[in-house]
Amino acid sequence: MSGSLSRRQAIDAVTKFKVAATATDVPLADLFGINVFSKSVMKARLPKNVYKKVAATIDEGAPLDPAVADAVANAMKDWAIEKGASHYAHVFYPLTGFTAEKHDSFLEPDSSGASLAEFAGKTLLQGEPDASSFPNGGLRGTFEARGYTGWDVTSPAYILENPNGNTLCIPTVFISWTGEALDKKTPLLRSQQAMSKQAMRLLKLFGHNDVDTVVSYAGAEQEYFLIDEHFFYARPDIMTSARTLFGAKPSKGQEFDDHYFGAIPDRVLAYMIDLDRELFKYGIPSKTRHNEVAPGQFELAPVFERSVLAHDHQQLMMTLMKKVAERHGMTCLLHEKPFAGVNGSGKHVNFSLGNGNQGNLLNPGDTPHENVQFLVFCAAIIRGVHKYGGLLRASVASASNDHRLGANEAPPAIISIFLGEQLMDVFDQIAKGGATGSKQAGVLELGVDSLPPMKADPGDRNRTSPFAFTGNRFEFRAPGSNQSISDPMVAINTILADSIDYLATELEKATADGTEFNAAVQKVLQQVILDHGAVIFNGDGYAQAWQDEAAARGLLNLRTTVDAIPFMAEKENEELFERYGVLSARELEARKDVILEQYALCLLVEAKETAEIATTMILPAALRYQGELAGIAANLTAAGIDSPTPLLGELTETIGALTSALATLNAGISGFHGEGELEEATYGLETLIPAMAAVRAAADTLEGQVADDLWPLPTYNEMLTIL
Ligand code: ADP
Ligand code: MG
């Protein structure tokens, strides 16, 4: 399909689009959770004592009693079959960041030749998919294929629908035969448990002896692009690499700021409504939807949940976003930077700590200076982010997110904290010896009597900060749109476990020495702010001045994945993960290798695709046009007309540039090598990236020179605006 043909087809799809009323007979609210084997379904279907045990594991992290498995499996099977399921699948989250599932039928033939629906407790508890085809970072040889999936009772099973039949999906963890984590879920569960243990210890010091658990909550705002599917199929670069490897910047991009929060196009809104209905069925609490900054870019934010559940929901949400888009003739792009020079997509991870009895532990109240418990948790975060900024940076590192971090749409690679004016002021007072007051929120004077008075927050927001306090939670803005929230949440939970442990220990020591509790708190808060205040930055994170200042403050600036990932396995990080039982040194090392390997592979695939498209699509188009121009020039000369040749001259020059850049790229691809993952990744960074950039520069210049009807690829303008 040529670029111009795909454009005509996409325009056709848009102009002929009619909003189809999709099954509006069931109100949205009635759909919520209908596909979920939720606590209420369990309560109705399980013997009371079994239900109680399962609920205690889900709500309070109590150890799972394996004896309940048979009863749960039986109830789950009956429910699933009533819902039209013929198969079940253990769903797990391998280190690729994707979601994996292996399906098995419920039906097993019995001796009489009839088939029986079987689903025993042991099948629910444990599965055994072949682990050899998933990345494991050297934790096991390819010949040692055994891997196990284990039922994660804290995340509810659900029915995945397909027009041809349904499947019961059971969220699981995925471990090797030697018991090492091969997935993103196991460390998330471990880090939640570690954080909870330390947080309960700290809460006890504040007199809360009745706490069963402290939960980390996550609410992930998901940005994404939609393009018409005709464009997708006409762009082999998007098909293989999920992003455009070519494309000149459109003459009108996002300069006018006319897309953000703009009226949502009908076709997109129809998609969003359909998607919300799907998400609701799976109990995913989708809440906010709006246009994002770039044309063709949108955002979806669900209500926050326990971070372990939010993780599973996030993974399913990404799958559904793509699936539902197909139903609407569109492709959903989750890549961090599908279009160069256009706003990229992130996944801001909002997080807080709390539980049923305490509520949100990051809620400062109206007078934060008096809310000592809040200040201690806040200080734990400040300390953790300062001490382990490099680890947080590594937790969001990937080839695709490298395009985004530090560009003008996402925080820089320097990890700092934004506290806002009110909290900053409280901590300033603490640093000077004690806080006595909190700046108060104002009332906004609108000058119109008919409008109600509006309250201003005590501090503004800062969109340039990677780690911002936003009133009752922190927002980690560096994670990429396509990544699993596990890595950032594991890092956050673990550094919190460490910092809370430190604070609790200091307070215990001080009070054991006879210091009065409040005085001990003041002292430890002051110490934290003196030791770690350098990580607090309320200014413009996009400015060059911050790069210089951050360096002077000794903050790390790990610009690329190749800089950040080796840092992940540094001694102090290794000790941190081991101390809290989140990842063993071997597991951490394996993860480091997998990320670097994925990085190098991603660049290699992109480099090959760049070479192929340049050779088989762009160069031929340019040569055809060159031939056409040369023919015209010859005819004009023959007719005695002075031929206007600058076009031909310029085109010929760019073709020369493209050919030579291609030769360099091809040499780079053939020379791809490395002794180990780090060397390969470094080769990709230093050799393949610049070689691809040179090919692209020449090709993008050609886009402005070659006749539009010959140009083989849909343009940025078309893809971003024909929706
Ligand atoms: P923004 O103005 O930052 O774009 P959104 O409304 O798009 O805000 O998203 C905010 C996200 O933060 C939502 O997912 C929301 O559920 C989540 N959130 C709100 N309160 C908390 C909290 N206490 N803990 C964790 N996440 C929260
Ligand atoms: Mg938002």
Tab-separated table of C-alpha atoms and ligand atoms in Angstrom, residues 216-223 260-261 285 287-290 292 299-305 348-353 360-363 461 463 470 472-475 477, ligand 1:
chain	number	residue	atom	x	y	z
A	216	SER	CA	1.012	0.745	48.933
A	217	TYR	CA	-1.512	2.164	46.500
A	218	ALA	CA	-0.891	3.025	42.879
A	219	GLY	CA	-2.892	4.999	40.342
A	220	ALA	CA	-1.236	4.985	36.922
A	221	GLU	CA	-2.198	7.599	34.349
A	222	GLN	CA	-1.824	6.040	30.925
A	223	GLU	CA	-1.045	8.128	27.856
A	260	TYR	CA	-4.929	19.189	25.165
A	261	PHE	CA	-8.374	18.754	26.764
A	285	PRO	CA	-11.966	1.365	37.708
A	287	LYS	CA	-12.193	7.154	35.603
A	288	THR	CA	-10.620	9.971	33.619
A	289	ARG	CA	-10.351	10.305	29.838
A	290	HIS	CA	-9.157	13.269	27.824
A	292	GLU	CA	-3.433	14.850	25.583
A	299	GLU	CA	-5.014	9.726	28.372
A	300	LEU	CA	-6.844	7.258	30.536
A	301	ALA	CA	-6.558	7.187	34.320
A	302	PRO	CA	-8.142	4.549	36.533
A	303	VAL	CA	-8.857	5.114	40.223
A	304	PHE	CA	-5.917	4.031	42.361
A	305	GLU	CA	-5.880	0.561	43.922
A	348	HIS	CA	2.628	8.715	35.754
A	349	VAL	CA	2.536	6.431	38.740
A	350	ASN	CA	0.734	8.084	41.662
A	351	PHE	CA	1.355	6.325	44.926
A	352	SER	CA	0.504	6.528	48.583
A	353	LEU	CA	0.520	4.324	51.672
A	360	ASN	CA	-3.981	7.604	53.667
A	361	LEU	CA	-0.689	8.031	55.526
A	362	LEU	CA	0.397	10.711	53.067
A	363	ASN	CA	-2.506	12.997	53.818
A	461	ARG	CA	1.823	21.675	40.867
A	463	ARG	CA	4.904	19.294	35.881
A	470	THR	CA	0.474	16.403	44.766
A	472	ASN	CA	-2.015	13.524	49.351
A	473	ARG	CA	0.258	11.331	47.249
A	474	PHE	CA	3.473	11.374	45.277
A	475	GLU	CA	3.457	11.218	41.509
A	477	ARG	CA	6.301	10.988	36.399
B	1	ADP	P1	-3.494	14.567	36.967
B	1	ADP	O1	-4.147	15.843	37.296
B	1	ADP	O2	-2.225	14.347	37.678
B	1	ADP	O3	-3.420	14.313	35.484
B	1	ADP	P2	-5.414	12.362	37.038
B	1	ADP	O4	-6.759	12.600	37.577
B	1	ADP	O5	-5.253	12.184	35.574
B	1	ADP	O6	-4.470	13.517	37.623
B	1	ADP	O7	-4.793	11.085	37.727
B	1	ADP	C1	-4.479	11.024	39.067
B	1	ADP	C2	-4.223	9.589	39.462
B	1	ADP	O8	-3.819	9.564	40.827
B	1	ADP	C3	-5.465	8.712	39.374
B	1	ADP	O9	-5.107	7.434	38.933
B	1	ADP	C4	-5.905	8.673	40.826
B	1	ADP	O10	-6.718	7.570	41.155
B	1	ADP	C5	-4.574	8.600	41.523
B	1	ADP	N1	-4.653	8.906	42.959
B	1	ADP	C6	-5.463	9.776	43.588
B	1	ADP	N2	-5.299	9.709	44.926
B	1	ADP	C7	-4.344	8.764	45.151
B	1	ADP	C8	-3.736	8.209	46.310
B	1	ADP	N3	-4.061	8.617	47.533
B	1	ADP	N4	-2.817	7.251	46.135
B	1	ADP	C9	-2.466	6.824	44.925
B	1	ADP	N5	-3.002	7.304	43.810
B	1	ADP	C10	-3.937	8.250	43.900
